[in-house]
XYZ file of C-alpha atoms in Angstrom:
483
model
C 24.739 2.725 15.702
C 24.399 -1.144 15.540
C 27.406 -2.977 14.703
C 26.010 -5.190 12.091
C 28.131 -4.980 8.715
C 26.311 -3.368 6.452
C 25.468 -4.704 2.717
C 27.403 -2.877 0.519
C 30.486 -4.032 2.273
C 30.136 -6.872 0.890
C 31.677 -7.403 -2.574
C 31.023 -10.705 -3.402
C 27.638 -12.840 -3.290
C 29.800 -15.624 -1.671
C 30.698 -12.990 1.121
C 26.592 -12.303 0.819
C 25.882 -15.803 1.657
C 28.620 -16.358 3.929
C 26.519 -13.845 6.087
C 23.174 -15.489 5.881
C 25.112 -18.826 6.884
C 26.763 -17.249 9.842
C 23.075 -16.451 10.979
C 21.171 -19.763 10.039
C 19.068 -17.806 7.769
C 16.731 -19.506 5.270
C 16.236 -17.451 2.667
C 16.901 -19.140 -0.901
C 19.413 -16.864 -3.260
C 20.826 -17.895 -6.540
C 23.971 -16.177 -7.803
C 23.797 -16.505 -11.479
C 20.463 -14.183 -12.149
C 18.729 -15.293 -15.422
C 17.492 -12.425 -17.785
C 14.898 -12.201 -20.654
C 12.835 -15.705 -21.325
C 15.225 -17.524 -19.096
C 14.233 -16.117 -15.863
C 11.470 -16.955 -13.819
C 10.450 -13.596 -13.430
C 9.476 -13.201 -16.151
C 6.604 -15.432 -16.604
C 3.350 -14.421 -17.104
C 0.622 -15.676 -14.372
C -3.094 -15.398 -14.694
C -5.197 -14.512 -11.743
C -8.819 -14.828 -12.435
C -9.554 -11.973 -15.248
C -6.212 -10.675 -14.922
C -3.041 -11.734 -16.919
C 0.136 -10.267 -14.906
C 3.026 -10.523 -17.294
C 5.911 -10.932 -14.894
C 6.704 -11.310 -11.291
C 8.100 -7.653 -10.323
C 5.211 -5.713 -8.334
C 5.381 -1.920 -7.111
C 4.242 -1.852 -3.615
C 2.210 1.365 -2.786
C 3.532 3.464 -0.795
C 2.161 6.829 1.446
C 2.189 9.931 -0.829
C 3.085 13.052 0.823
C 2.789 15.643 -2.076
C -0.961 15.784 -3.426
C -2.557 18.840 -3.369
C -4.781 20.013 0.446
C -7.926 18.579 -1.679
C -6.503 15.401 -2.171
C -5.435 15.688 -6.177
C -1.827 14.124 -7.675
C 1.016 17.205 -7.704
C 3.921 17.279 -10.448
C 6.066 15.335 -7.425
C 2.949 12.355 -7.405
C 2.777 12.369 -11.303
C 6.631 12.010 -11.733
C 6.525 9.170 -9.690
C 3.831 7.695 -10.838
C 5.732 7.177 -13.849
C 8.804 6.235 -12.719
C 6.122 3.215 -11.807
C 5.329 3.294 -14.929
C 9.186 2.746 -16.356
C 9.754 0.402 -13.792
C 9.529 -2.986 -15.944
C 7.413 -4.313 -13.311
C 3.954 -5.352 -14.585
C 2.066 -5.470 -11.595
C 1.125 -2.268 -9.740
C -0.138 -2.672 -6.300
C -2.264 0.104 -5.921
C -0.098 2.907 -7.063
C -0.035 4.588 -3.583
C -2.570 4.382 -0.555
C -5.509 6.524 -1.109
C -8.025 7.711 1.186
C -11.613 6.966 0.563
C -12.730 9.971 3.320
C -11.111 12.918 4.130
C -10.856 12.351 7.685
C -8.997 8.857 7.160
C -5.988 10.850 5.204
C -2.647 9.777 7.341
C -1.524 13.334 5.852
C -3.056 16.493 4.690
C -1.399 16.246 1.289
C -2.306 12.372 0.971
C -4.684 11.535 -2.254
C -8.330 10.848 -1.563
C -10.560 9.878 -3.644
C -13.886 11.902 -4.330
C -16.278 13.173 -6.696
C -13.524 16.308 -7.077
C -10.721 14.574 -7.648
C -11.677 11.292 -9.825
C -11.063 12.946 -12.785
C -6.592 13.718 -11.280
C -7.338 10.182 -9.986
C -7.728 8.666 -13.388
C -5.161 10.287 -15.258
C -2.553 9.552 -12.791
C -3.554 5.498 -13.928
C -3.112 6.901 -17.995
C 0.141 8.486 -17.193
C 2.063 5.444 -16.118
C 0.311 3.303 -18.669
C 1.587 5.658 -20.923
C 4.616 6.118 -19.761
C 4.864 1.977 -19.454
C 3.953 2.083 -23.498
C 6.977 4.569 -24.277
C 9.569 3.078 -22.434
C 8.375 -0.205 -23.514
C 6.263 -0.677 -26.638
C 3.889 -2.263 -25.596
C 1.748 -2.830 -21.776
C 0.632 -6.025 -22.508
C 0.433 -7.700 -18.599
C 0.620 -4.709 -17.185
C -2.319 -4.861 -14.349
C -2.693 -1.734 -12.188
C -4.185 -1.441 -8.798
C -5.615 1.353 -6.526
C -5.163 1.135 -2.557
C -8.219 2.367 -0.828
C -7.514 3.077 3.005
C -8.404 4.769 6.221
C -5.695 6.022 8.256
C -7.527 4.921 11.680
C -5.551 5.649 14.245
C -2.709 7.405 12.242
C -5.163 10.028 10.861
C -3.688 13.319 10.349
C -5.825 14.884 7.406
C -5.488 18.496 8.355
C -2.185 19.254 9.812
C 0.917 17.148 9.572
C 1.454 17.392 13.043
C -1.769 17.345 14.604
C -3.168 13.872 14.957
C -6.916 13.352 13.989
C -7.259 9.364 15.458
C -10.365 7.328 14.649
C -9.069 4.125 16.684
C -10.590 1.039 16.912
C -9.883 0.372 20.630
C -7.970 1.667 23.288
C -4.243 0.755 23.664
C -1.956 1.823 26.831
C 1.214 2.527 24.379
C -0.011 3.700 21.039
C -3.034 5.803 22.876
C -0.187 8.018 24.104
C 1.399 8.367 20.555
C -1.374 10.209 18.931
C -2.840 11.812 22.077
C -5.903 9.983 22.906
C -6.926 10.282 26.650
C -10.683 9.089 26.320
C -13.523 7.419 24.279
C -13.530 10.335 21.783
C -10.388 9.153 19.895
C -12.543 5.726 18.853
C -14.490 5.783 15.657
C -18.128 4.381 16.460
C -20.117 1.945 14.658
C -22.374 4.404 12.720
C -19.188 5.578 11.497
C -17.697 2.378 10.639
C -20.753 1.370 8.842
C -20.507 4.728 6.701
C -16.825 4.038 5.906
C -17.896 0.454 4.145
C -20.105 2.106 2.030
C -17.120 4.425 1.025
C -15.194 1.735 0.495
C -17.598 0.352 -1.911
C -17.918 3.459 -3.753
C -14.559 4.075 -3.837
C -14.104 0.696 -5.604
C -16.895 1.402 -7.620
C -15.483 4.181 -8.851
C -11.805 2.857 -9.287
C -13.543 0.422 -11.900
C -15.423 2.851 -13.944
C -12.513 5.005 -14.715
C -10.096 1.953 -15.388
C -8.177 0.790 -12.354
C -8.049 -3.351 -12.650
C -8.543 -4.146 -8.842
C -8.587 -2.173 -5.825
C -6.524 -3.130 -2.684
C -8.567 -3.334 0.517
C -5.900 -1.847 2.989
C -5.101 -4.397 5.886
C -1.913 -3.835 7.315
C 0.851 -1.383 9.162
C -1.763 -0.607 11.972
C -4.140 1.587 9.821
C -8.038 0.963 10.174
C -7.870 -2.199 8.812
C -5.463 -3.711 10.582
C -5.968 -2.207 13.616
C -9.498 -4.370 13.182
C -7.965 -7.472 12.980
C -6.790 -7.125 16.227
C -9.699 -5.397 18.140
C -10.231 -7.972 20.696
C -11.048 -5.519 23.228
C -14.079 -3.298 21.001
C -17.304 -4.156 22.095
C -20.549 -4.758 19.485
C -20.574 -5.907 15.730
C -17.169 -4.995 15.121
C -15.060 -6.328 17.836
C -14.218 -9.152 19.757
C -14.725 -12.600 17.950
C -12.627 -13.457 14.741
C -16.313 -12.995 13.070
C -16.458 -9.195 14.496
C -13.266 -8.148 13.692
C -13.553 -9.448 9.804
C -17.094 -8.292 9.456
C -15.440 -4.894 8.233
C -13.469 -6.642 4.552
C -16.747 -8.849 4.248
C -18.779 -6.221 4.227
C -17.068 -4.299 1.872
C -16.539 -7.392 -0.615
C -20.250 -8.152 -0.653
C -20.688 -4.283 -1.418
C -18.382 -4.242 -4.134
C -19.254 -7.826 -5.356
C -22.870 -6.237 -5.746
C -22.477 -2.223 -6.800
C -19.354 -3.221 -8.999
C -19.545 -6.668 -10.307
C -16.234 -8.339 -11.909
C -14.227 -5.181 -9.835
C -10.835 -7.376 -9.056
C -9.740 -7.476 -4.752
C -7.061 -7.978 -3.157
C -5.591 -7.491 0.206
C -2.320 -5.864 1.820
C -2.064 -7.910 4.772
C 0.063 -7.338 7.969
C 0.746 -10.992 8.105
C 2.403 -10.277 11.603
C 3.307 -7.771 14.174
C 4.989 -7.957 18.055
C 4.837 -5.112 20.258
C 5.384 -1.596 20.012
C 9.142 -0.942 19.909
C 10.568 2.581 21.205
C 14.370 3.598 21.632
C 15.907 1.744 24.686
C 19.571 2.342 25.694
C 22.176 3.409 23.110
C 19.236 3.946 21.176
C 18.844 0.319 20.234
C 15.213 -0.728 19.565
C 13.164 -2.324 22.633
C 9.518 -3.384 23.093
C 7.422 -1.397 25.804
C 6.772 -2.852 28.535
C 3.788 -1.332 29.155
C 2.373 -3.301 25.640
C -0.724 -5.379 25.810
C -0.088 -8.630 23.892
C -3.686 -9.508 23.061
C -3.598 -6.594 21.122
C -1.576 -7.587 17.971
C -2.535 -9.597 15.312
C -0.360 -12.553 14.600
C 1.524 -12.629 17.485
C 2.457 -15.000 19.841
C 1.023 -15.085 23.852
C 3.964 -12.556 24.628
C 4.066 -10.863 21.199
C 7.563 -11.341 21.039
C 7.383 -13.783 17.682
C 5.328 -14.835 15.063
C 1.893 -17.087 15.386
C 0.379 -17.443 11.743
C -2.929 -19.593 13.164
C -5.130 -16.500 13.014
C -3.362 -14.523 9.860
C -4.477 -18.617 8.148
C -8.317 -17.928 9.335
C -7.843 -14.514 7.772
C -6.839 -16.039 4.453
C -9.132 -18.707 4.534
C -11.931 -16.042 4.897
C -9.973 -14.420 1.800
C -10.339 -17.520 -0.365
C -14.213 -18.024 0.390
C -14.588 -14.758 -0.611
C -13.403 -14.988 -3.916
C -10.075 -12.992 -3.510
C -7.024 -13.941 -5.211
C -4.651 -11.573 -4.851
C -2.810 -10.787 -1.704
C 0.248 -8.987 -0.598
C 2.231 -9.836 2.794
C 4.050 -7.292 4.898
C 4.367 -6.895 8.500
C 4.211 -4.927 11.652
C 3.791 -1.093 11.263
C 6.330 2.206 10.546
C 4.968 3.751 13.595
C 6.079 1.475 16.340
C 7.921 -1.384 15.190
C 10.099 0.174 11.755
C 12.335 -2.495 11.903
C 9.733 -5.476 11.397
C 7.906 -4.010 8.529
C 11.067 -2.382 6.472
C 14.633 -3.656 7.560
C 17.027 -0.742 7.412
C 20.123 0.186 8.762
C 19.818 3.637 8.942
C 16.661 4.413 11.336
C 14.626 7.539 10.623
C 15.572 10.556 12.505
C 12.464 9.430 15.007
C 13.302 6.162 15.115
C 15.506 3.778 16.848
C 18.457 1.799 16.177
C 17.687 -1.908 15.081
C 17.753 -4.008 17.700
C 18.984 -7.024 15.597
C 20.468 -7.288 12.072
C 18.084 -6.416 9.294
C 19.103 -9.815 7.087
C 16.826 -11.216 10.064
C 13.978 -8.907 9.355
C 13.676 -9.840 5.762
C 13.691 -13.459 6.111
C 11.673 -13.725 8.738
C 9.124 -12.126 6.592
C 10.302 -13.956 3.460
C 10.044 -17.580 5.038
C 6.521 -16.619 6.943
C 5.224 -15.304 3.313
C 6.528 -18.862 2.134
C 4.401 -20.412 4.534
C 1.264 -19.073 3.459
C 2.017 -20.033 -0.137
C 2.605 -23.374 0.809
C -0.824 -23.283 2.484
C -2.874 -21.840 0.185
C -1.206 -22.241 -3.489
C -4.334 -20.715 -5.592
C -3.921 -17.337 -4.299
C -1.089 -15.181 -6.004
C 1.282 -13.792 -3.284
C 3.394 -10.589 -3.292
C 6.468 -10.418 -0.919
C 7.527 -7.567 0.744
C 10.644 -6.425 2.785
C 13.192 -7.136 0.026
C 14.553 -3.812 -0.240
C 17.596 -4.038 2.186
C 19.150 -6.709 0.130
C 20.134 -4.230 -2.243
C 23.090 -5.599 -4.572
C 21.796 -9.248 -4.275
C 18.161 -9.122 -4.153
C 17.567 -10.100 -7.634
C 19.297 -13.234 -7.195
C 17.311 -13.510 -4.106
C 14.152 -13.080 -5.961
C 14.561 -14.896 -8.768
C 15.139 -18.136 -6.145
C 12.627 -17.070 -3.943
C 9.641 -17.154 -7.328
C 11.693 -20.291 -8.838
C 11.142 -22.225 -5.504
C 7.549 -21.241 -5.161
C 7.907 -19.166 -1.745
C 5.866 -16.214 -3.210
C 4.639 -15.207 -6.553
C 5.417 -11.754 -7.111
C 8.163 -9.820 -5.363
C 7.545 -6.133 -4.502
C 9.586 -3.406 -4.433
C 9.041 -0.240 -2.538
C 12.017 2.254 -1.068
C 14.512 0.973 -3.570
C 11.698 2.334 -6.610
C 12.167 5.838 -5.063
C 15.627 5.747 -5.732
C 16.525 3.066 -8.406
C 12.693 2.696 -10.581
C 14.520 0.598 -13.312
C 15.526 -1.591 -11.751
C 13.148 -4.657 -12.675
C 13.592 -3.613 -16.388
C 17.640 -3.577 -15.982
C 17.560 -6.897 -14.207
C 15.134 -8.330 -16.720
C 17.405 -6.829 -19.555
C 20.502 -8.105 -18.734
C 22.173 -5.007 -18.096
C 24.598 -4.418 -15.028
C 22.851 -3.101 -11.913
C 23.783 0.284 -11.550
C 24.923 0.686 -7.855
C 25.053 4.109 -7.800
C 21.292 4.383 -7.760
C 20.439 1.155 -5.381
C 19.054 1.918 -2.267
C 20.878 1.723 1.222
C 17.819 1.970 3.592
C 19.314 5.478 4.712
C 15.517 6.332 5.814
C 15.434 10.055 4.440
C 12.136 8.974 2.403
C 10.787 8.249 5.994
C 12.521 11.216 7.816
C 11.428 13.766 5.168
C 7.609 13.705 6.024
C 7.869 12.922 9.458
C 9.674 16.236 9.579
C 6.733 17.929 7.207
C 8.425 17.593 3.756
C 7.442 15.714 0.844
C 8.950 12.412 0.676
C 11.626 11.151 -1.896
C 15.175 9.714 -2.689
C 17.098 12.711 -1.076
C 20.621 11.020 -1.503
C 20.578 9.484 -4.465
C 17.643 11.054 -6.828
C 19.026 14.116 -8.154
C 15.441 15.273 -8.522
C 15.279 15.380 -5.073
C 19.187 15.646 -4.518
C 18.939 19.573 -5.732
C 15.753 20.366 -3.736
C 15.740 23.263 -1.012
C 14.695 20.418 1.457
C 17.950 18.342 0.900
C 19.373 21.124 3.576
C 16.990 21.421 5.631
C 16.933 17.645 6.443
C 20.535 16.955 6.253
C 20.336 19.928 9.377
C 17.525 17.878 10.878
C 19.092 14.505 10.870
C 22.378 16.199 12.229
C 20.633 18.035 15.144
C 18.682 14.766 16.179
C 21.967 12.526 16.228
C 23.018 15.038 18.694
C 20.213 15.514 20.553
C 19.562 18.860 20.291
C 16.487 18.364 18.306
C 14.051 20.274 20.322
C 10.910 18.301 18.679
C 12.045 15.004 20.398
C-alpha cells in the first residue's frame, strides 16, 4: 500500500491545508463553510431554458442492477431517490443508459427502448417525488438522462464476456477485452445507425420529461474513444473534423426530431496512458502504449495538453450546448486519474502518487476551461476523496469561479445527504462520508451489483458483503485465481 497519509487522519482543516502546501497544490479551500442564503452554493444559475437552483450536481454513474431487458430494479429505484434526497438540484443524467443493446457496458445496465420507456420515465417521477417530500418543493431541480454506448467496454450479455465495438485498434487495451482482428471495430454503417439512436433516444427522453440528455464523451466509452481515433480510416476518423462528426451529427438530429431538447456533454477533458500494476503493485504506464492515441495528452502522454479538449469545446459552443461536465481518463486503465482513491479496487493497482494530486489536477484543468469559455456552465468532477473538507473546498472552488457546479458521485452511494446537510447547516456526519475504499468498483467487477458495502447498511447486511470481503482478502494475497 502507498504511504501517503490518508484523509481522515487528519483532524483539523489547518492539518488539511498544511498537506496541500507541503505539495504546492492549487486548489482553493475555505474553512468557514457558509450555509443557507449565505453560501455560494446555493445560488440559482440559468442555463438557456433551464433554471438550476444551486450548485450541487449528481454525477451519473454505471448501474449494475436493472433487470436482463434493461428496466430499473428495487436496488436502481432506491437509489434513484437517494438522488432525489440529495439536496442537489442538478441531476446529471441519473445514470448512463444505453441507447442499443449491444452498447450496454453490463448485462444488467439500463437501456433505453420502446420496452422499457415506460420503467425509464418513472424512475425520473420517483426522485422528483422523492425531491418534493424531503423538500417541499423542486423548484430548480433540472434532471438529466445519459445516453451512451459502451464501445469498447461492451459487455451486454455476460458480465464477463466482452462484446467490443472499438473505434480503432490499440496494442494495450486490444488485449484487455480480447480483440485480435478487425472484427472487434464497429464499422461505419454501424456508427451511422447508432446516431440515429442517439437521436431517438433523446427524442424520447424529452417526450416523457427528462430536461436534457447527456451525450456521453468520456472514460474511454464510444464517445471518447472517438475523440481520439486518429488512426480509423473514412468519415469518422482521422482529422479533428472526423473524429467530432459523431456529437455533430447527433446534435443536428436532435436539434431537428426534438427541437428545444436541452445537451450537454460529459467530457474526458484528459487522459495519459494506460496504467497497469508495476512493482509493489504501485500504478505504472505500459510501455507498450501508443501516445497518439489519447485525447488530451501530451507528445508522451505522460501530462495534460488542453489545445485539442479547447477545439472540442469550441465546437460545443457553436453548437449551441451549454452545459458540460469535466472528468478525466477512464476506470479501466488509468483509475487513479479519473477517481482519486486510496484504496484501489481488488483489480486495480496501487496509486502511483498521492490522490490530493489527482483531484487538483483535474480541479485546476476544469478551472482552465472556465476561464476560457465563461458562458458555458461547468460541472467538476473528482471531488470525492476530499471527504471531511470538500465542502469547504467547493464552496471556494464556485465562489472563485473555477467551475459552476460541483458533482458528486462515490460519496452519494454512501453519504446522499450530504449537499442538503451542508446546505442546512447541520454537522457532517462522518460516519457515512466516503473513504474511496473502492468496494462500489470491486463489487461489479467481481459480478455483483454495485453499492456502499461498508458504510450503507442497505448494502452492509447483503449476502454479497461476504462474499466480497472473501474476494478482496484472497486478491491481497494473491491467491485469487481470476487474476
Amino acid at each position: 500500500m502507498a504511504n501517503y497519509p490518508r484523509i481522515a487522519s487528519f483532524k483539523t482543516f489547518q492539518d488539511f491545508d498544511q498537506r496541500l502546501t507541503e505539495l504546492g497544490l492549487q486548489m482553493p479551500r475555505e474553512e468557514v463553510v457558509r450555509c443557507g442564503s449565505e453560501s455560494p452554493m446555493a445560488r440559482s444559475a440559468k442555463v438557456g431554458p433551464l433554471t438550476i437552483g444551486n450548485r450541487y450536481c449528481i454525477l451519473p454513474m454505471e448501474g449494475w442492477d436493472g433487470t436482463k431487458d434493461g428496466r430499473p430494479t428495487e436496488l436502481t429505484r432506491r437509489r434513484w431517490k437517494n438522488f432525489g434526497i440529495s439536496g442537489a438540484k442538478l441531476m446529471w443524467g441519473g445514470e448512463a443508459v444505453a441507447v442499443r443493446h449491444d452498447g450496454r457496458a453490463n448485462p444488467n445496465q439500463l437501456c433505453l427502448t420502446e420496452q422499457t420507456v415506460g420503467d425509464i420515465a418513472a424512475l425520473r417521477d420517483s426522485l422528483i417525488e422523492a425531491h418534493q417530500d424531503r423538500f417541499g418543493e423542486t423548484d430548480g431541480l433540472v434532471v438529466g438522462l445519459q445516453l451512451t454506448h459502451s464501445g469498447r467496454y461492451a459487455r451486454p450479455n455476460e458480465k464477463m464476456t466482452p462484446e467490443p465495438r472499438a473505434v480503432q485498434r490499440n496494442p494495450v487495451l486490444d488485449k484487455r477485452v480480447q480483440i485480435d482482428s478487425d472484427a472487434g471495430l464497429i464499422t461505419d454503417d454501424e456508427l451511422k445507425s447508432l446516431i440515429d439512436d442517439f437521436i431517438k433516444a433523446a427524442k424520447t427522453a424529452q417526450n416523457i420529461g427528462y430536461d436534457f440528455v447527456d451525450v456521453k464523451h468520456c472514460h474511454g466509452y464510444l464517445g471518447h474513444e472517438l475523440l481520439s481515433g486518429v488512426d480509423r480510416p473514412g468519415p469518422f476518423g482521422g482529422s479533428f473534423e472526423n473524429r467530432t462528426r459523431f456529437l455533430r451529427a447527433i446534435v443536428e438530429g436532435i436539434a431537428s426530431e426534438a427541437p428545444g431538447m436541452q445537451i450537454g456533454v460529459r467530457l474526458s477533458m484528459f487522459d495519459v496512458l494506460p496504467f497497469h500494476k508495476g512493482i509493489d503493485n504501485i500504478g505504472e504506464p505500459e510501455e507498450a502504449g501508443d501516445p497518439r492515441l489519447v485525447f488530451g495528452a501530451n507528445a508522451a502522454a505522460d501530462g495534460i495538453d488542453l489545445e485539442e479538449p479547447k477545439k472540442f469545446l469550441d465546437l460545443m459552443q457553436s453548437l449551441g450546448i451549454k452545459l458540460l461536465c469535466t472528468t478525466a481518463g477512464s476506470p479501466y486503465y488509468n483509475p487513479h486519474i479519473q477517481r482519486p482513491a486510496f484504496f484501489p479496487p481488488s483489480d486495480g493497482y496501487d496509486p502511483p502518487e498521492e490522490p490530493l494530486i489527482g483531484v487538483d489536477r483535474q480541479i485546476m484543468a476544469t478551472a482552465e476551461l472556465k476561464k476560457q469559455f465563461p458562458e458555458m456552465f461547468i460541472v467538476g468532477s473528482g471531488y470525492t476523496y476530499l471527504q471531511d473538507y470538500l465542502p469547504g473546498v467547493a464552496q471556494a472552488v464556485v465562489s472563485q469561479g473555477l467551475a459552476d457546479s460541483v458533482g458528486l458521485g462515490r460519496m452519494v452511494l454512501s453519504y446522499p445527504d450530504l449537499p442538503a446537510d451542508v446546505l442546512e447547516g447541520k454537522t457532517q456526519q462522518r460516519k457515512k462520508i466516503c473513504r474511496t475504499f473502492s468496494d462500489c468498483t470491486t463489487a461489479p467487477r467481481k459480478g455483483m451489483v454495485s453499492g456502499c458495502y461498508p458504510l450503507d447498511r442497505f448494502y452492509k447486511d447483503r449476502p454479497e458483503r461476504m462474499e466480497l470481503v472473501k474476494l478482496k482478502k484472497s486478491a491481497t494475497t494473491g491467491s485469487d485465481s481470476s487474476k
